[in-house]
Coordinates of N, CA and C and ligand atoms in Angstrom, one line a residue:
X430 N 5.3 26.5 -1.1 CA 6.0 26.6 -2.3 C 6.3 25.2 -2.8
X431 N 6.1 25.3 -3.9 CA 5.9 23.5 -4.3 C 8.0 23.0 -4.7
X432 N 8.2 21.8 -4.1 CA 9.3 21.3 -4.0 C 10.3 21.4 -5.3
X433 N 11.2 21.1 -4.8 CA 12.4 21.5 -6.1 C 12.6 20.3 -6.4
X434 N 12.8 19.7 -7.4 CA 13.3 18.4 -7.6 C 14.7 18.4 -8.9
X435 N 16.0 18.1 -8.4 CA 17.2 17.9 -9.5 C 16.9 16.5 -10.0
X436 N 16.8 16.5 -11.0 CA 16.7 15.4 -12.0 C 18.7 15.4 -12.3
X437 N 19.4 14.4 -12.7 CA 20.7 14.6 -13.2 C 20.5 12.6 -14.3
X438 N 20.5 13.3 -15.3 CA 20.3 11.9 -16.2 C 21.4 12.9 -17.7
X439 N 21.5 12.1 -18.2 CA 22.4 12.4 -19.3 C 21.9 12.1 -20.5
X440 N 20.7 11.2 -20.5 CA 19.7 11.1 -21.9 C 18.5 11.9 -21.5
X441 N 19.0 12.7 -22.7 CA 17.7 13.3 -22.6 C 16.1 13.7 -22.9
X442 N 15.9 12.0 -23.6 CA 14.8 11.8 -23.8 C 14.0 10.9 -22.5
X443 N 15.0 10.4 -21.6 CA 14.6 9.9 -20.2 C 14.9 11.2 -19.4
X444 N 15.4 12.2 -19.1 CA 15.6 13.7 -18.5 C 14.4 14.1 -19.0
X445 N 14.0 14.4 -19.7 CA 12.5 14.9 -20.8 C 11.2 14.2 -19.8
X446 N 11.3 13.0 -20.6 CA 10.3 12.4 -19.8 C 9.6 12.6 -18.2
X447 N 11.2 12.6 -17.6 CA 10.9 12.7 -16.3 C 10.8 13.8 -15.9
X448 N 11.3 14.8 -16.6 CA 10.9 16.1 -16.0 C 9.2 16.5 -16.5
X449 N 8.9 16.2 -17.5 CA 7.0 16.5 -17.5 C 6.2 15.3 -16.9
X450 N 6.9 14.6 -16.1 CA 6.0 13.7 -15.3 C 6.3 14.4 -13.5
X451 N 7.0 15.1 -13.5 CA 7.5 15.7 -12.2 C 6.4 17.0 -12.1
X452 N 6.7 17.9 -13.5 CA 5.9 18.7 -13.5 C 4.7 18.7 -13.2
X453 N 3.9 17.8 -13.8 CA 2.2 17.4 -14.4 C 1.8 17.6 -12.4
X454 N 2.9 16.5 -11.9 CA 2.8 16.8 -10.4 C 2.8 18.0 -9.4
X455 N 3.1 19.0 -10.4 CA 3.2 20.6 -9.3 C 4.8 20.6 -8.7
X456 N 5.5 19.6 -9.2 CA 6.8 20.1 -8.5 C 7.9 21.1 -9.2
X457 N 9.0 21.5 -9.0 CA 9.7 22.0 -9.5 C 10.4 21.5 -9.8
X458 N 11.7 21.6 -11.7 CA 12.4 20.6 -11.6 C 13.8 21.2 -12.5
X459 N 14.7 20.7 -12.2 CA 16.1 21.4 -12.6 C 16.8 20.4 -13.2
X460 N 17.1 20.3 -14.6 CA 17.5 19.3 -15.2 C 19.3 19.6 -15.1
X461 N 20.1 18.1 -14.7 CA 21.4 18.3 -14.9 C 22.1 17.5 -15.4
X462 N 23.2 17.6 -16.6 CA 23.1 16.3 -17.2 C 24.6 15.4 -17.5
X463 N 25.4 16.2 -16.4 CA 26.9 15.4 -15.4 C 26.2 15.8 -13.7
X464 N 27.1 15.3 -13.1 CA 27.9 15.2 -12.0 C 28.0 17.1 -11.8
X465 N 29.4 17.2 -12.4 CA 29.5 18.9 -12.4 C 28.5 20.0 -12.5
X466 N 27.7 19.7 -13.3 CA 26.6 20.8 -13.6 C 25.9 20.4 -12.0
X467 N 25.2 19.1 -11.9 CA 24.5 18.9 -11.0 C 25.1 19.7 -9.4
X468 N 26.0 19.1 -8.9 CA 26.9 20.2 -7.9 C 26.4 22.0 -8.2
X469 N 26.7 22.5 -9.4 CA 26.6 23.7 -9.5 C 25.1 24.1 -9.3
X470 N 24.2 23.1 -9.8 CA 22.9 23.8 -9.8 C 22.5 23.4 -7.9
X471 N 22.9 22.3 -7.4 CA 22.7 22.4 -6.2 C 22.8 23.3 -5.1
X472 N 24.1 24.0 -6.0 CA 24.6 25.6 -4.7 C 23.5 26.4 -5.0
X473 N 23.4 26.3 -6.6 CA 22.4 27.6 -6.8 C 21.0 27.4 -6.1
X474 N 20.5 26.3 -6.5 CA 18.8 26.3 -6.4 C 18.4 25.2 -5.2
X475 N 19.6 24.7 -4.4 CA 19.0 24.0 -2.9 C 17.8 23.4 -3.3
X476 N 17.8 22.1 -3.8 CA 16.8 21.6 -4.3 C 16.2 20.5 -3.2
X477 N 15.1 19.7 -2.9 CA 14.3 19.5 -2.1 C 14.7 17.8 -2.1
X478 N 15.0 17.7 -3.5 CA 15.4 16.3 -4.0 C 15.9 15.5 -4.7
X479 N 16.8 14.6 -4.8 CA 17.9 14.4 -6.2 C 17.4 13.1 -7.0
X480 N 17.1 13.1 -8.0 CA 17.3 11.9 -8.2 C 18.1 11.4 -9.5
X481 N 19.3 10.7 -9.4 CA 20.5 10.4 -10.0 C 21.1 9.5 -10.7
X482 N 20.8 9.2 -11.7 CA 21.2 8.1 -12.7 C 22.9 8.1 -12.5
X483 N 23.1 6.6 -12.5 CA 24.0 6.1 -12.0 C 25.4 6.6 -13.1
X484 N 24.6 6.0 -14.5 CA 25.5 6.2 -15.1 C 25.6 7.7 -15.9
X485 N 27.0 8.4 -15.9 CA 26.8 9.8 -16.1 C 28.0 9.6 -16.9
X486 N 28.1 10.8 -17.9 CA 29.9 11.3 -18.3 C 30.0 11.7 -17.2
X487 N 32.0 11.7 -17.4 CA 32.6 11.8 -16.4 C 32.2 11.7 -14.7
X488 N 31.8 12.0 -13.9 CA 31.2 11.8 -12.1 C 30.2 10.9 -12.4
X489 N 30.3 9.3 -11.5 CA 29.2 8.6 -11.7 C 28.6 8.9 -11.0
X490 N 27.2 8.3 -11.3 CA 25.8 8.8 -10.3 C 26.4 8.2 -8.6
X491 N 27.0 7.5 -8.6 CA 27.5 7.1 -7.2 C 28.4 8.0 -6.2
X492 N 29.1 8.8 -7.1 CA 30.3 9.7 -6.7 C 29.5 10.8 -6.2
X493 N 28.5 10.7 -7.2 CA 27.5 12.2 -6.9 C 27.2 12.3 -6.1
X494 N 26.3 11.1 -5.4 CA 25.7 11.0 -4.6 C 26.5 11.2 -2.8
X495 N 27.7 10.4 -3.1 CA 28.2 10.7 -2.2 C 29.1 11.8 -2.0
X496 N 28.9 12.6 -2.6 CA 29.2 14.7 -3.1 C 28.3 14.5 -2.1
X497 N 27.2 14.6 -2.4 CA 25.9 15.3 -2.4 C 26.0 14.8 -0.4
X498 N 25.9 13.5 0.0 CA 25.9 13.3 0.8 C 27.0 14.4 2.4
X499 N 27.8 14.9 1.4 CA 29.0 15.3 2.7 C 28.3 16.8 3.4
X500 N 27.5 17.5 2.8 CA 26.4 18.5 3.1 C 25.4 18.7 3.3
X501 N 24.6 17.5 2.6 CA 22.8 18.0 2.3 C 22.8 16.6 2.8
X502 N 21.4 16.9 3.4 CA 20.3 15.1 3.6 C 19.3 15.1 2.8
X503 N 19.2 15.6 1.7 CA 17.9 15.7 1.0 C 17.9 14.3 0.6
X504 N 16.8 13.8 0.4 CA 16.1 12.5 -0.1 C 16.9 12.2 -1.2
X505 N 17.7 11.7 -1.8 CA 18.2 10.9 -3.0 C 17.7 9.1 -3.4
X506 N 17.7 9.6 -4.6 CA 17.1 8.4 -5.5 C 17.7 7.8 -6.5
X507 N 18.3 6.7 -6.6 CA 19.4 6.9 -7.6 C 18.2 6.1 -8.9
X508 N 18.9 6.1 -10.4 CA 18.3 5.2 -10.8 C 19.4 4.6 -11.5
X509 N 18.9 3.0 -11.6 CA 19.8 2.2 -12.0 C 19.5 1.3 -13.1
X510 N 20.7 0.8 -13.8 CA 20.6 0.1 -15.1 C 21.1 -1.4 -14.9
X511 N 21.9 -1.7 -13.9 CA 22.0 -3.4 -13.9 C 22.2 -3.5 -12.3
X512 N 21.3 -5.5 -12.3 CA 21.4 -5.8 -11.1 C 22.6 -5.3 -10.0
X513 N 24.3 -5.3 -10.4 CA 25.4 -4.8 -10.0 C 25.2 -3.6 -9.7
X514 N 24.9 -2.6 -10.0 CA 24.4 -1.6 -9.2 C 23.2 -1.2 -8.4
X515 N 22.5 -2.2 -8.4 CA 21.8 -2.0 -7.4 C 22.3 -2.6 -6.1
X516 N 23.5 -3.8 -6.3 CA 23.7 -4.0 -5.0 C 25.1 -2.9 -4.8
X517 N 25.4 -2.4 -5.5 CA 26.1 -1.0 -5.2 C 25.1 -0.3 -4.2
X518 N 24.3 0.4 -4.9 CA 23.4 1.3 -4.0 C 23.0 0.4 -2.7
X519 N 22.9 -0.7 -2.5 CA 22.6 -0.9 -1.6 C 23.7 -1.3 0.1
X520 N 24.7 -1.7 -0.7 CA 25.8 -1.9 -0.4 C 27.2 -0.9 0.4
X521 N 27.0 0.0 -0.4 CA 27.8 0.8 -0.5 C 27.1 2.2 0.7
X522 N 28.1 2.6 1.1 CA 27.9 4.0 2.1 C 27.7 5.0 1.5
X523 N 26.8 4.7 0.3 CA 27.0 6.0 -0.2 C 25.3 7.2 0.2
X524 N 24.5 6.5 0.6 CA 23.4 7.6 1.7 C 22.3 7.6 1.1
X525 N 22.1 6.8 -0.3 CA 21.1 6.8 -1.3 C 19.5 6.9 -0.4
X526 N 18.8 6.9 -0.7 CA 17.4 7.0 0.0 C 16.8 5.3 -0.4
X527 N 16.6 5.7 -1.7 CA 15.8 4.3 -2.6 C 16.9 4.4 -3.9
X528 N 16.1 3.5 -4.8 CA 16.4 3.3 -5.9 C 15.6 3.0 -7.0
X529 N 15.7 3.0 -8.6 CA 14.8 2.3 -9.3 C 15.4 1.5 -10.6
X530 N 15.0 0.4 -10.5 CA 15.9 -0.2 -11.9 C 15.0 0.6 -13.3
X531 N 16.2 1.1 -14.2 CA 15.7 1.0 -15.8 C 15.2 0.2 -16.2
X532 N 14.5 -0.5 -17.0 CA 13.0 0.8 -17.3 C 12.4 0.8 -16.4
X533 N 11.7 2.2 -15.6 CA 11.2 1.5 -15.0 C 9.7 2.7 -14.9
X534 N 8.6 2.4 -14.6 CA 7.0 2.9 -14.7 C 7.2 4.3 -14.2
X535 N 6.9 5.3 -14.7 CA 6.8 6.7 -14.2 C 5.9 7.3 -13.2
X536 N 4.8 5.9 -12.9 CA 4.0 6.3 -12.5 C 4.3 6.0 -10.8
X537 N 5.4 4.8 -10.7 CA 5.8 4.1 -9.6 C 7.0 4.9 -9.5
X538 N 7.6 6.2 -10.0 CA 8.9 6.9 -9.5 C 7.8 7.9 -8.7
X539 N 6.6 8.7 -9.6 CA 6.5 9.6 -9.0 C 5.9 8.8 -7.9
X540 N 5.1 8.2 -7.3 CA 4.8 7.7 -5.8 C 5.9 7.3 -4.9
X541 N 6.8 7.2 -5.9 CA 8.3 7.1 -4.4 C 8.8 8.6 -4.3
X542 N 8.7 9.9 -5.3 CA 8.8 10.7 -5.3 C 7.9 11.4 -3.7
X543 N 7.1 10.9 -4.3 CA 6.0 11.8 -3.3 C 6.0 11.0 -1.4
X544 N 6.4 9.8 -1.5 CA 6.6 9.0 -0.5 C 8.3 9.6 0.5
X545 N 9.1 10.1 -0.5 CA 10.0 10.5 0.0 C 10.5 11.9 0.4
X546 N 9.3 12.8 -0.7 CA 9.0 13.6 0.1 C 8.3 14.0 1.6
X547 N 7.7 12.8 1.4 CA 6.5 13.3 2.3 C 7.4 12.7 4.0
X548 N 8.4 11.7 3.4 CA 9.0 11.4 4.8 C 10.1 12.7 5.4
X549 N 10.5 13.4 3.8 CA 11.6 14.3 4.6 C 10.8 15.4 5.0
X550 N 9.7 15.9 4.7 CA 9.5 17.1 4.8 C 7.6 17.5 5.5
X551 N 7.2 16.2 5.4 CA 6.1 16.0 5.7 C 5.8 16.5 7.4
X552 N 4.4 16.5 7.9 CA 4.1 16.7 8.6 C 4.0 15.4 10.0
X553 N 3.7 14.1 8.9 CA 3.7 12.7 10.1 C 4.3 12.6 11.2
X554 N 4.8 13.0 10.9 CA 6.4 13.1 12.6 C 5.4 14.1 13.8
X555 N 4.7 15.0 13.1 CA 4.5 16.0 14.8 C 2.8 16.5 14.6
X556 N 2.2 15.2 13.9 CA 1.1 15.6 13.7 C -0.2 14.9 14.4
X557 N 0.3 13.4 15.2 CA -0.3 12.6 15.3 C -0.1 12.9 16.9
X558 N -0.6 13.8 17.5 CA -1.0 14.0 18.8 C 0.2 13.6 20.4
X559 N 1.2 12.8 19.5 CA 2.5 12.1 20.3 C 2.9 13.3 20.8
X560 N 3.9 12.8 22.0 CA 4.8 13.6 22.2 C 6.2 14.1 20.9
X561 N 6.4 15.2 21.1 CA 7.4 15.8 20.4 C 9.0 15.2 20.4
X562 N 9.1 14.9 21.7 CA 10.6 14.7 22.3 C 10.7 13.0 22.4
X563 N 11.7 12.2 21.9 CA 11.4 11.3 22.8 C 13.2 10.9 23.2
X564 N 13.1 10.5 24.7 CA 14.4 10.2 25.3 C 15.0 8.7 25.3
X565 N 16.1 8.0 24.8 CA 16.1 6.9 25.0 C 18.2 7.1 25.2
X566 N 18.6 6.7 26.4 CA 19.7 7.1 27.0 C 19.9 8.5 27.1
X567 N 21.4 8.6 26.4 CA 22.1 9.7 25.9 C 21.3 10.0 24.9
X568 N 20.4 10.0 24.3 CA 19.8 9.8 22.8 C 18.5 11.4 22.7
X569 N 18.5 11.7 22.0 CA 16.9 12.8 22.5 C 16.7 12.7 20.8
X570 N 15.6 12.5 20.2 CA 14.9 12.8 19.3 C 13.8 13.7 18.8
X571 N 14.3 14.6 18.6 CA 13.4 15.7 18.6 C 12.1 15.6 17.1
X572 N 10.8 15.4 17.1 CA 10.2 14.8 16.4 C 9.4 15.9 15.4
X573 N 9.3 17.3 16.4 CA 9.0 18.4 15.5 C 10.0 19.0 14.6
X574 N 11.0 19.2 14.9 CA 12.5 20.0 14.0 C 13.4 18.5 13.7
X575 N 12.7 17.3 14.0 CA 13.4 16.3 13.1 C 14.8 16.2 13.2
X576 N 15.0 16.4 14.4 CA 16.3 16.2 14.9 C 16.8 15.6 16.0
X577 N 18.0 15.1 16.0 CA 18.3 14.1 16.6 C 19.7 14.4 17.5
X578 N 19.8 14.5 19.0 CA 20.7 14.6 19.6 C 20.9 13.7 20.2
X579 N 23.2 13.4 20.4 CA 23.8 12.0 21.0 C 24.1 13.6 22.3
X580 N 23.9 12.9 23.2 CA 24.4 14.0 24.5 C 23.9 15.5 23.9
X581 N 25.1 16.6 24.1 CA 24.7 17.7 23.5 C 25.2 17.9 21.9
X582 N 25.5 17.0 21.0 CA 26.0 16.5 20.0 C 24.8 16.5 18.6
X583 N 24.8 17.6 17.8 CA 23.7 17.1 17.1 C 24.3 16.0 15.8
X584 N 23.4 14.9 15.4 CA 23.5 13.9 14.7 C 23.1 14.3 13.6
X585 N 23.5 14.4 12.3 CA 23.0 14.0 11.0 C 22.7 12.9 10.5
X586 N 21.0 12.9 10.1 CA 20.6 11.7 9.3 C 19.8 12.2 8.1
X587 N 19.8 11.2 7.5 CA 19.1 11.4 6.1 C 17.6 11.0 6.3
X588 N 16.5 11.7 5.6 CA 15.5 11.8 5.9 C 14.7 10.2 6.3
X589 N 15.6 9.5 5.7 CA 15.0 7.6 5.7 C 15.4 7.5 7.0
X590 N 16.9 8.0 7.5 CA 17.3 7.2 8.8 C 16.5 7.9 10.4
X591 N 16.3 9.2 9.6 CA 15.2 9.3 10.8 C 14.0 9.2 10.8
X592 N 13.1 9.0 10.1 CA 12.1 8.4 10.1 C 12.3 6.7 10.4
X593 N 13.8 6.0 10.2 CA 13.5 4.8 11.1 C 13.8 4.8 12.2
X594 N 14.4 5.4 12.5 CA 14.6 5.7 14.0 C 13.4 6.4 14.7
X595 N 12.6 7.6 14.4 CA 11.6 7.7 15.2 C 10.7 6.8 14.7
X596 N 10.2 6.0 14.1 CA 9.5 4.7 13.9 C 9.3 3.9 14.9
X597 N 11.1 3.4 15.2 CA 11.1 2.2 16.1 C 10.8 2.7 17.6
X598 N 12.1 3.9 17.2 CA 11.5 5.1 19.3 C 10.2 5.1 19.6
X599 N 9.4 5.3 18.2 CA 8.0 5.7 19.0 C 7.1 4.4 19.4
X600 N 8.0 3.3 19.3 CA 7.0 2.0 19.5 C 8.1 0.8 20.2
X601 N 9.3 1.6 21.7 CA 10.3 1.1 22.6 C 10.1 -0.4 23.0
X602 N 10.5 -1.7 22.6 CA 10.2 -3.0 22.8 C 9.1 -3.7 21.9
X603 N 8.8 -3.0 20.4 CA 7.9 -4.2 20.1 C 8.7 -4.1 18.7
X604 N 8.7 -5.4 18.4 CA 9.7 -6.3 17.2 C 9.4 -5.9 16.0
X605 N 9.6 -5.2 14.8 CA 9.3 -5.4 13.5 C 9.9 -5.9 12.4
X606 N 9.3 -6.5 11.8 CA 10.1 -7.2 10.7 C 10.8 -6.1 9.2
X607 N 11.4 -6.8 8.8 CA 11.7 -5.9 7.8 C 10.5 -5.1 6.8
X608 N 9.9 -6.3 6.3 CA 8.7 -6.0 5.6 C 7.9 -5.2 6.2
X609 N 7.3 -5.1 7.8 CA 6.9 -4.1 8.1 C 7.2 -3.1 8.5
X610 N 8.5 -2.9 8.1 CA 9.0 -1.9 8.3 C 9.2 -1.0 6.9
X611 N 9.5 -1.5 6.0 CA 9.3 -1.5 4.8 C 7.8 -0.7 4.4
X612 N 6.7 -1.0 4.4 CA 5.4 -0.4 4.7 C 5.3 0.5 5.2
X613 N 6.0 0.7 6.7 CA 5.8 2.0 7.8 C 6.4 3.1 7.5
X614 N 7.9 2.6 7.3 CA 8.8 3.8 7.3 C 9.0 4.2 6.0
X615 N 9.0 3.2 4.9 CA 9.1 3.9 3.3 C 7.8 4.0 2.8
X616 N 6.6 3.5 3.5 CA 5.6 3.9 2.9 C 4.8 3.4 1.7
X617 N 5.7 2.0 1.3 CA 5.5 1.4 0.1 C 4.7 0.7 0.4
X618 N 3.0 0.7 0.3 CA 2.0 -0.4 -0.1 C 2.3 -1.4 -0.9
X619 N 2.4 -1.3 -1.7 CA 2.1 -2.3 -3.0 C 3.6 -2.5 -3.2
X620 N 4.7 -2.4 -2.9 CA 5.6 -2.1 -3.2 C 6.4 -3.9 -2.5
X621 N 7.1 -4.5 -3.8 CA 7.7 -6.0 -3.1 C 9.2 -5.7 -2.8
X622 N 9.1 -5.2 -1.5 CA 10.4 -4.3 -1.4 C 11.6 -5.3 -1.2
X623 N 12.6 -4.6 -1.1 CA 14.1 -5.4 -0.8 C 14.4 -5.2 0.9
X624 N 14.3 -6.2 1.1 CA 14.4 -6.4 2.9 C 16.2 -5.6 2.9
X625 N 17.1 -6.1 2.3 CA 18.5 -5.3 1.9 C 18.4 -3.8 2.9
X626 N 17.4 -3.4 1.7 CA 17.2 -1.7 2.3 C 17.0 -1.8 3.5
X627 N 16.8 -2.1 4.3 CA 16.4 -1.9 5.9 C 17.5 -2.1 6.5
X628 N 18.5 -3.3 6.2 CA 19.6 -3.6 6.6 C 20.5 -2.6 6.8
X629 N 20.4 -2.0 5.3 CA 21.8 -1.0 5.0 C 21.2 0.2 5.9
X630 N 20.1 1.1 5.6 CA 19.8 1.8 6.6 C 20.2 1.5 8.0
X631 N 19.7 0.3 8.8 CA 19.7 0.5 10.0 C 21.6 0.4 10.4
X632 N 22.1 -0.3 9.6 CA 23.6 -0.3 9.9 C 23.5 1.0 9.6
X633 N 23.7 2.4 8.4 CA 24.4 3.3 9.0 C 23.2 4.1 10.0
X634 N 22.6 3.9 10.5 CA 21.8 4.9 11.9 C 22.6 4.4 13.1
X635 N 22.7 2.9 13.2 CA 23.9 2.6 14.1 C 25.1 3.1 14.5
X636 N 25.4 3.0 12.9 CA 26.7 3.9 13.2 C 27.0 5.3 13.6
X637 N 25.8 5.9 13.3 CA 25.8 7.1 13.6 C 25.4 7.4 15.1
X638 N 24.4 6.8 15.6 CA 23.7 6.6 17.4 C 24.0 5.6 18.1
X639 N 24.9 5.0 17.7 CA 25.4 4.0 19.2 C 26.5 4.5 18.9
X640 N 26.9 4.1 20.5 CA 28.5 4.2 21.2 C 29.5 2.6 20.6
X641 N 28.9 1.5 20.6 CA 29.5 0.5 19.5 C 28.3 0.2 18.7
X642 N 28.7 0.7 17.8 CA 27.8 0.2 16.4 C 27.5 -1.8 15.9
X643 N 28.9 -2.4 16.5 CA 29.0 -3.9 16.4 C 28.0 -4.6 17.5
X644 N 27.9 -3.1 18.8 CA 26.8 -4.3 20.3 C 26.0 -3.1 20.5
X645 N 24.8 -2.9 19.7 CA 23.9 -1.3 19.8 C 23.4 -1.6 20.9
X646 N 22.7 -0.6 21.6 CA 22.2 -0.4 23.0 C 21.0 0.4 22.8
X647 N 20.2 0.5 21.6 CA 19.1 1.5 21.0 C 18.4 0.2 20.5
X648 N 18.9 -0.1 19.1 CA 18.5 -0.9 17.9 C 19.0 -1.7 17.9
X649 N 18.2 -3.2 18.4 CA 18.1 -4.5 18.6 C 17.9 -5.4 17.8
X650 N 18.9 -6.0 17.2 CA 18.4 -6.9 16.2 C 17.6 -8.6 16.8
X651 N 16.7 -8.8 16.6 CA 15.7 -9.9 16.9 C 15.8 -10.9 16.0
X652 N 16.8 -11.8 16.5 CA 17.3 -12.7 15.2 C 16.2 -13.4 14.7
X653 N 15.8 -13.9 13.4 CA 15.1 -14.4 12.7 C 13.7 -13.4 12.4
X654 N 13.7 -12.3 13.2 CA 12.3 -11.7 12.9 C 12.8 -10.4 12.6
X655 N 12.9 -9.4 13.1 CA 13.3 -8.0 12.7 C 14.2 -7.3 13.4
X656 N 13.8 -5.8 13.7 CA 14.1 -5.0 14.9 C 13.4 -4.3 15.9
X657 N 14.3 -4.6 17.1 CA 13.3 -3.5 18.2 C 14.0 -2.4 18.8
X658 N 13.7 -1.2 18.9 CA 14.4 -0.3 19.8 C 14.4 -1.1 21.2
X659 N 15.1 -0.4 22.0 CA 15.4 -1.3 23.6 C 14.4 0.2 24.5
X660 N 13.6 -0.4 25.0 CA 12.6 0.2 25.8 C 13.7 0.7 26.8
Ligands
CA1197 CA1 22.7 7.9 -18.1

C-alpha cells in the first residue's frame, strides 16, 4: 500500500504544489492547514509521514511537532523559513527527523521524502544477511521489528535515532565522523549536510539508552573525529 504522507502548510499554493509532487510519486497525501486540523487528521488516517511548516495560524509547526512526537515516531520534516529556526529545529527537543529551508527544490524534498521513508520503514535493517539481534550491555536491538530494548524496558526511538544506533551497533569500535555518518544513516549523497544534525540526534538516543547520558557507556564520542559505539 503506497505511504500516507500529512502535508500541514497553510499556503496553499505551497500545500498544492507539494501535494502533486508527492503524488506524481505514488504516495498518498492528506493536506492540513493548522496545527488542529493536522492532530485530527492524524487520529483519523495514521499517516506514514509529517511534513510541517513551521509557521502555522494558531499551533506552530514546532508545537506540532512535538504533539506529534508524545505518540507517534513517524519520520517528521519540518520546513522552515529563517536561519532561527532552523537552529530551533535543530536545537530544540522537539524529535524533528530533517528539515528544509524555504524556497526550497521539490525535487530535493521528494529524495528526503523517500530517504526517510525508506529509513523508517524500509527493508535495510534485516535484509543484508546480518544478524537480526544485536547485544551491547543491558542494550538488545532488535534489527527485524526495529526495536530496541534497555533490560526488559522497551525504548522509543524515532526512525533517525534507530537507524543511528543500529548503524554504529552494527560496526562495535570503528570511529565515524559526522559526515559519514551523515551519508550512512540519512542517506544524503549529494547532500552538504549540517554536522549539527548528528549532534542533536545522538544527544537524544543517549538520553534515551544510557544509564548517564553526560558519561555514555554505548556511544563514544572520539574527540576531534566522530562517534564509536563501545565494542
Ligand atoms: Ca506557513
Amino acid at each position: 500500500m503506497a505511504e500516507q504522507i500529512l502535508v500541514v502548510e497553510d499556503e496553499a499554493a505551497v500545500a498544492r504544489g507539494l501535494q502533486y509532487a508527492l503524488l506524481q510519486e505514488g504516495w498518498g497525501v492528506t493536506l492540513a492547514r493548522s496545527g488542529e486540523e493536522a492532530l485530527a487528521k492524524i487520529e483519523d488516517r495514521a499517516p506514514d509521514l509529517a511534513i510541517l511548516d513551521v509557521r502555522l495560524p494558531g499551533m506552530s509547526g514546532f508545537d506540532l511537532c512535538r504533539e506529534i512526537r508524545r505518540s507517534r515516531t513517524i519520520p517528521i520534516l519540518m520546513l522552515t523559513a529563517r536561519v532561527e529556526e532552523i537552529d530551533k529545529v535543530l536545537g530544540l527537543e522537539l524529535g524533528a527527523d530533517d528539515y528544509m529551508s524555504k524556497p526550497f527544490s521539490v525535487r530535493e524534498l521528494v529524495s528526503r521524502v523517500r530517504a526517510l521513508l525508506r529509513r523508517a520503514y524500509g527493508t535495510l535493517a534485516s535484509t543484508d544477511g546480518r544478524q537480526s539481534q544485536l547485544h551491547a550491555g543491558n542494550l538488545r536491538i532488535d534489527l527485524e521489528r526495529r526495536r530496541v530494548f534497555k533490560g526488559e524496558r522497551r525504548i522509543d526511538l524515532t526512525a533517525t535515532e534507530f537507524e543511528l544506533l543500529a548503524y554504529l551497533a552494527r560496526h562495535p569500535g570503528i570511529v565515524f565522523t559526522r559526515d559519514q555518518l551523515l551519508r550512512q544513516v540519512w542517506d544524503y549523497d549529494n547532500f552538504v549536510g549540517d554536522e549539527k544534525t548528528v549532534n542533536v540526534h545522538i544527544r537524544h538516543l543517549r538520553e534515551k539508552i544510557e544509564d548517564q547520558p553526560d558519561d555514555p557507556a554505548h556511544i563514544i564520542t572520539v574527540r576531534g573525529v566522530g562517534y564509536k559505539f563501545a565494542g
